[in-house]
Amino acid sequence: MEGLYGTEEGIPWKTRTDLVLYMYGMPGLGVLLIYHKYGGGFSEAYTSKGDMSRLREWVRNLHNDPLPVGLFIPFKSAWLAVKEFIETDGALPKSIEWVANKDLPAGTFPDPGSPHLEAQK
């Protein structure tokens, strides 16, 4: 979503407020969701909270990015969260647990080329 709250004409990453919900599905693991609202005074990034004891285990997606196994949630839970996201026009879903990316340990997304490093700051 681009230009939330009447900021359509704003400058991306600065005065325009944008929102992205990243979804990574992996058979046998479930789905990793990342909610990222930024610009226009916002800098919020949250990731679905799975089995946090598995944060130092990674699986690679089709782009070869390492994704932490401990942040994957069951498909059914992810579907409910995505449905809620759509029905509430992009509000952070309350149907699942989230962890703020700023609270994740360093190296949770270890690949320097990962698009989530910006979200993790």
N, CA and C of each residue as an Amber inpcrd file, in Angstrom:
protein
   363
   0.8520000  -1.1550000   0.0000000   0.0000000   0.0000000   0.0000000
   0.9050000   1.2270000   0.0000000   0.6110000   2.1570000  -0.8840000
   1.4090000   3.3760000  -0.9680000   0.5420000   4.5910000  -0.6880000
   1.0860000   5.5500000   0.0330000   0.4000000   6.8070000   0.2680000
  -0.7560000   6.7180000   1.2450000  -0.5370000   6.0360000   2.3740000
  -1.5720000   5.9540000   3.4060000  -1.7990000   7.3260000   4.0510000
  -2.9660000   7.4840000   4.6290000  -3.2960000   8.6640000   5.4290000
  -3.1580000   9.9710000   4.6450000  -3.4590000   9.9250000   3.3520000
  -3.4180000  11.1380000   2.5450000  -2.0200000  11.5750000   2.1340000
  -1.0490000  10.6610000   2.1560000   0.3360000  11.0250000   1.8230000
   0.7200000  10.5970000   0.4020000  -0.2620000  10.3820000  -0.4680000
  -0.0060000   9.8810000  -1.8170000   1.0300000  10.6960000  -2.5800000
   1.0380000  11.9960000  -2.3980000   1.9490000  12.8740000  -3.1320000
   3.3050000  13.0320000  -2.4400000   3.4910000  12.3710000  -1.3140000
   4.7330000  12.5030000  -0.5550000   5.9080000  11.7970000  -1.1990000
   7.0660000  11.9830000  -0.6140000   8.3080000  11.3860000  -1.0940000
   8.4700000  10.0200000  -0.4250000   8.6560000   8.9470000  -1.2520000
   8.8330000   7.6100000  -0.6740000   9.9520000   7.5830000   0.3620000
   9.7330000   6.8400000   1.4450000  10.6500000   6.6690000   2.5760000
  10.7690000   7.9350000   3.4220000  10.1210000   9.0300000   3.0140000
  10.2360000  10.2800000   3.7760000   8.8550000  10.7630000   4.1940000
   8.1510000  11.4290000   3.2940000   6.8610000  12.0160000   3.6620000
   5.6660000  11.1810000   3.2140000   5.8890000  10.1610000   2.3950000
   4.8080000   9.2540000   1.9990000   4.8270000   8.0490000   2.9270000
   3.6810000   7.6750000   3.4610000   3.5730000   6.5060000   4.3350000
   3.1840000   5.2900000   3.5040000   4.0230000   4.2600000   3.5310000
   3.7840000   3.0320000   2.7820000   3.7130000   1.8490000   3.7450000
   3.0890000   0.7840000   3.2840000   2.8930000  -0.4110000   4.0960000
   3.0480000  -1.6380000   3.2190000   3.8210000  -2.6090000   3.7090000
   4.0390000  -3.8630000   2.9910000   3.8000000  -5.0200000   3.9530000
   3.1450000  -6.0690000   3.4670000   3.0370000  -7.3170000   4.2160000
   3.7310000  -8.3900000   3.3740000   4.9340000  -8.7670000   3.7970000
   5.6840000  -9.8150000   3.1130000   5.1710000 -11.1660000   3.6090000
   5.0930000 -12.1400000   2.6950000   4.6480000 -13.4860000   3.0510000
   5.5740000 -14.5050000   2.3940000   6.1230000 -15.3980000   3.2000000
   6.9740000 -16.4660000   2.6980000   6.4160000 -17.7950000   3.1740000
   5.9360000 -18.5990000   2.2660000   5.4040000 -19.9090000   2.6130000
   6.4080000 -21.0050000   2.3230000   6.5220000 -21.9530000   3.2360000
   7.4270000 -23.0830000   3.0800000   6.7070000 -24.3630000   3.5030000
   6.5770000 -25.3280000   2.5870000   5.9550000 -26.5930000   2.9610000
   6.6590000 -27.1950000   4.1830000   5.8720000 -27.6590000   5.1180000
   6.4210000 -28.2790000   6.3240000   6.7270000 -27.2950000   7.4360000
   6.8390000 -26.0050000   7.1160000   7.1420000 -24.9920000   8.1330000
   5.9860000 -24.0210000   8.3630000   5.2790000 -23.6820000   7.3100000
   4.2110000 -22.7000000   7.4210000   4.5620000 -21.4270000   6.6740000
   4.2560000 -20.2880000   7.3040000   4.4220000 -18.9880000   6.6560000
   5.1260000 -18.0240000   7.6000000   6.0330000 -17.2420000   7.0420000
   6.6710000 -16.1590000   7.7620000   6.0520000 -14.8700000   7.2340000
   5.5330000 -14.0320000   8.1260000   4.9270000 -12.7560000   7.7480000
   5.7760000 -11.6080000   8.3000000   5.9630000 -10.5820000   7.4970000
   6.6380000  -9.3680000   7.9510000   5.7570000  -8.1820000   7.5970000
   5.3920000  -7.4050000   8.6120000   4.5660000  -6.2060000   8.4770000
   5.4990000  -5.0110000   8.5870000   5.5320000  -4.1580000   7.5600000
   6.4730000  -3.0380000   7.5540000   5.7610000  -1.7630000   7.1090000
   5.5980000  -0.8180000   8.0340000   5.0090000   0.4930000   7.7470000
   6.1130000   1.5250000   7.9170000   6.3150000   2.3640000   6.8980000
   7.4470000   3.2830000   6.9240000   7.1450000   4.5730000   6.1640000
   7.8980000   5.6020000   6.4960000   7.7410000   6.9150000   5.8760000
   6.6360000   7.7060000   6.5360000   6.6450000   9.0110000   6.3160000
   5.5940000   9.8540000   6.8760000   5.5400000   9.8210000   8.3840000
   6.6750000   9.6350000   9.0280000   6.7290000   9.5880000  10.4840000
   6.5980000   8.1950000  11.0670000   6.4230000   7.1870000  10.2210000
   6.3020000   5.8020000  10.6830000   7.5730000   5.0220000  10.3980000
   7.9330000   4.1510000  11.3140000   9.0180000   3.2030000  11.1280000
   8.6980000   1.9900000  11.9890000   7.7800000   1.1740000  11.4980000
   7.3130000   0.0040000  12.2370000   7.5850000  -1.2550000  11.4370000
   8.1750000  -2.2370000  12.0640000   8.3890000  -3.5280000  11.4220000
   8.1680000  -4.6240000  12.4590000   7.3100000  -5.5560000  12.1070000
   6.9840000  -6.6790000  12.9790000   7.0290000  -7.9630000  12.1640000
   7.4250000  -9.0520000  12.8110000   7.4740000 -10.3540000  12.1590000
   6.6690000 -11.3480000  12.9790000   6.0100000 -12.2680000  12.2610000
   5.2270000 -13.3000000  12.9340000   6.1220000 -14.0450000  13.9180000
   5.5350000 -14.4110000  15.0500000   6.3000000 -15.0500000  16.1230000
   5.9380000 -16.5270000  16.1900000   6.9150000 -17.3550000  15.8300000
   6.7310000 -18.8010000  15.8690000   7.4600000 -19.3860000  17.0640000
   8.1680000 -20.4620000  16.8270000   8.9480000 -21.1270000  17.8640000
  10.2940000 -20.4090000  17.9870000  10.3700000 -19.4400000  18.9000000
  11.5460000 -18.5790000  19.0220000  12.8210000 -19.3450000  19.3940000
  12.6900000 -20.5820000  19.8670000  13.8780000 -21.3720000  20.1760000
  14.5920000 -21.8120000  18.8910000  13.9340000 -21.5890000  17.7430000
  14.5190000 -22.0010000  16.4600000  14.9890000 -20.8000000  15.6230000
  15.2450000 -19.6610000  16.2740000  15.6780000 -18.4640000  15.5520000
  17.0150000 -18.6430000  14.8450000  17.8640000 -19.4900000  15.3370000
  19.1930000 -19.6870000  14.7450000  19.2140000 -20.8480000  13.7510000
  18.0270000 -21.2570000  13.2970000  17.9090000 -22.2360000  12.2190000
  17.3250000 -21.4910000  11.0220000  17.8640000 -21.7340000   9.8330000
  17.3800000 -21.0200000   8.6630000  16.9690000 -21.9760000   7.5630000
  16.0550000 -21.4910000   6.7400000  15.6520000 -22.1730000   5.5230000
  15.7580000 -21.1260000   4.4150000  16.1360000 -21.5430000   3.2280000
  16.3020000 -20.5820000   2.1340000  15.0620000 -20.5620000   1.2500000
  14.6600000 -19.3380000   0.8560000  13.5210000 -19.2060000  -0.0490000
  14.0040000 -19.3490000  -1.4920000  13.1140000 -19.1570000  -2.4470000
  13.4710000 -19.3240000  -3.8550000  14.4750000 -18.2880000  -4.3460000
  14.6390000 -17.1890000  -3.6090000  15.6390000 -16.1720000  -3.9460000
  16.9570000 -16.4270000  -3.2150000  17.0060000 -17.5390000  -2.4920000
  18.1790000 -17.9750000  -1.7310000  18.4390000 -17.1220000  -0.4820000
  17.4320000 -16.3560000  -0.0300000  17.5670000 -15.6060000   1.2160000
  17.3610000 -16.5480000   2.3930000  18.2050000 -16.4890000   3.4230000
  17.9790000 -17.3110000   4.6160000  16.8720000 -16.6920000   5.4740000
  15.8930000 -17.4970000   5.8170000  14.7760000 -17.0490000   6.6560000
  14.7750000 -17.8550000   7.9410000  14.6070000 -17.1930000   9.0960000
  14.6630000 -17.8970000  10.3820000  13.4410000 -18.7890000  10.6090000
  13.6950000 -20.0570000  10.8410000  12.6440000 -21.0490000  11.0610000
  11.7490000 -20.6430000  12.2390000  12.3150000 -20.0190000  13.2560000
  11.5710000 -19.6590000  14.4590000  10.5150000 -18.5870000  14.2700000
  10.4290000 -18.0050000  13.0760000   9.4320000 -16.9620000  12.8300000
   8.3040000 -17.4410000  11.9210000   8.3210000 -18.7250000  11.5680000
   7.2440000 -19.2900000  10.7530000   6.0720000 -19.7000000  11.6520000
   4.8720000 -19.4920000  11.1470000   3.6520000 -19.8780000  11.8630000
   2.8440000 -20.8130000  10.9660000   1.9000000 -21.5590000  11.5270000
   1.1000000 -22.4760000  10.7050000   0.3240000 -21.7410000   9.6030000
   0.1130000 -22.4290000   8.4800000  -0.6050000 -21.8460000   7.3470000
  -1.9750000 -21.3060000   7.7540000  -2.6860000 -22.0590000   8.5750000
  -4.0380000 -21.6410000   8.9710000  -3.9950000 -20.3180000   9.7390000
  -3.0440000 -20.1730000  10.6450000  -2.9000000 -18.9240000  11.4100000
  -2.5190000 -17.7660000  10.4930000  -1.6190000 -18.0380000   9.5490000
  -1.1910000 -17.0010000   8.6130000  -2.3620000 -16.5430000   7.7570000
  -3.1840000 -17.4870000   7.3060000  -4.3470000 -17.1310000   6.4900000
  -5.2820000 -16.2040000   7.2750000  -5.5280000 -16.5210000   8.5460000
  -6.3970000 -15.6600000   9.3610000  -5.8040000 -14.2620000   9.5210000
  -4.4910000 -14.1810000   9.6780000  -3.8270000 -12.8800000   9.8210000
  -3.9130000 -12.0720000   8.5260000  -3.6990000 -12.7170000   7.3960000
  -3.7830000 -12.0160000   6.1060000  -5.2090000 -11.5460000   5.8600000
  -6.1650000 -12.3830000   6.1630000  -7.5800000 -12.0240000   6.0130000
  -7.8980000 -10.8040000   6.8870000  -7.4380000 -10.8160000   8.1260000
  -7.6490000  -9.6960000   9.0390000  -6.9710000  -8.4260000   8.5100000
  -5.7640000  -8.5590000   7.9870000  -5.0200000  -7.4380000   7.4090000
  -5.8480000  -6.7810000   6.3020000  -6.4170000  -7.5920000   5.4340000
  -7.2250000  -7.0740000   4.3250000  -8.5000000  -6.4250000   4.8440000
  -9.1780000  -7.0860000   5.7580000 -10.4530000  -6.5820000   6.2760000
 -10.3130000  -5.3020000   7.0940000  -9.1280000  -5.0460000   7.6430000
  -8.9260000  -3.8510000   8.4730000  -8.1110000  -2.7850000   7.7350000
  -8.0300000  -2.9150000   6.4050000  -7.2960000  -1.9390000   5.5830000
  -5.8590000  -1.7490000   6.0280000  -5.1990000  -2.8420000   6.3830000
  -3.7780000  -2.7890000   6.6740000  -3.3760000  -2.6180000   8.1230000
  -4.3130000  -2.7540000   9.0430000  -3.9330000  -2.7040000  10.4660000
  -3.1300000  -3.9640000  10.8130000  -2.2440000  -3.8370000  11.7800000
  -1.4750000  -4.9940000  12.2400000  -2.4420000  -6.0280000  12.8120000
  -2.5010000  -7.2180000  12.2240000  -3.4510000  -8.2300000  12.7030000
  -3.2070000  -8.6150000  14.1680000  -4.2910000  -8.7950000  14.8810000
  -4.2400000  -9.1810000  16.2900000  -4.4380000 -10.6840000  16.4790000
  -4.7240000 -11.3920000  15.3890000  -5.0260000 -12.8200000  15.4830000
  -3.7890000 -13.6900000  15.6780000  -2.5920000 -13.1140000  15.5080000
  -1.3520000 -13.8610000  15.7430000  -0.4290000 -13.0300000  16.6300000
   0.6100000 -13.6930000  17.1470000   1.6220000 -12.9750000  17.9230000
   2.6790000 -12.4320000  16.9700000   3.1730000 -11.2430000  17.2860000
   4.2150000 -10.5920000  16.5000000   5.3910000 -10.2680000  17.4070000
   6.5580000 -10.1260000  16.7990000   7.7330000  -9.6350000  17.5080000
   8.2160000  -8.4190000  16.7210000   8.5140000  -7.3310000  17.4300000
   9.0560000  -6.1430000  16.7700000  10.4350000  -6.4820000  16.2200000
  10.6950000  -6.1210000  14.9880000  11.9820000  -6.4500000  14.3850000
  13.1400000  -5.8360000  15.1570000  12.9240000  -4.6760000  15.7730000
  13.9900000  -4.0500000  16.5620000  14.3450000  -4.8910000  17.7790000
  13.4540000  -5.7950000  18.1910000  13.6990000  -6.6590000  19.3430000
  14.2970000  -8.0140000  18.9560000  14.4640000  -8.2580000  17.6710000
  15.0710000  -9.5140000  17.2260000  16.5850000  -9.4510000  17.4140000
  17.2040000 -10.5590000  17.7620000  18.6590000 -10.5600000  17.9200000
  19.3660000 -10.2310000  16.6090000  20.5110000  -9.5990000  16.7060000
  21.3220000  -9.3250000  15.5200000  21.5840000 -10.6390000  14.7910000
  21.5440000 -10.6050000  13.4890000  21.8060000 -11.7930000  12.6920000
  20.5970000 -12.6710000  12.4510000  19.4110000 -12.2400000  12.8890000
  18.2150000 -13.0450000  12.6580000  17.9760000 -13.2110000  11.1570000
  18.1930000 -12.1420000  10.3930000  18.1700000 -12.1840000   8.9290000
  19.6160000 -11.9360000   8.4860000  20.4400000 -12.9980000   8.3920000
  21.8820000 -12.8250000   8.2500000  22.4030000 -12.3940000   6.8860000
  21.6260000 -12.5120000   5.8400000  22.1230000 -12.2050000   4.5060000
  22.1120000 -10.7040000   4.2620000  23.2800000 -10.0960000   4.0060000
  23.3270000  -8.6460000   3.7770000  22.4570000  -8.2040000   2.6030000
  22.1430000  -9.0950000   1.6940000  21.2880000  -8.7530000   0.5560000
  19.8130000  -8.8760000   0.8630000  19.4690000  -9.2780000   2.0820000
  18.0710000  -9.4870000   2.4450000  17.3100000  -8.1720000   2.4790000
  16.1090000  -8.1330000   1.8770000  15.3060000  -6.9030000   1.9080000
  14.7850000  -6.5850000   3.2970000  14.9730000  -7.4690000   4.2510000
  14.4240000  -7.2670000   5.5850000  15.3910000  -6.5940000   6.5470000
  16.6190000  -6.3940000   6.1240000  17.5590000  -5.7370000   7.0190000
  17.1140000  -4.3190000   7.3100000  16.5820000  -3.6230000   6.3290000
  16.0740000  -2.2740000   6.5520000  14.9230000  -2.3220000   7.5550000
  14.0640000  -3.3260000   7.4140000  12.9220000  -3.4700000   8.3190000
  13.3550000  -3.8210000   9.7210000  14.5490000  -4.4080000   9.8760000
  15.0070000  -4.8770000  11.1750000  15.5780000  -3.7240000  12.0120000
  15.9040000  -2.5980000  11.4030000  16.5210000  -1.4830000  12.1280000
  15.5960000  -0.8730000  13.1390000
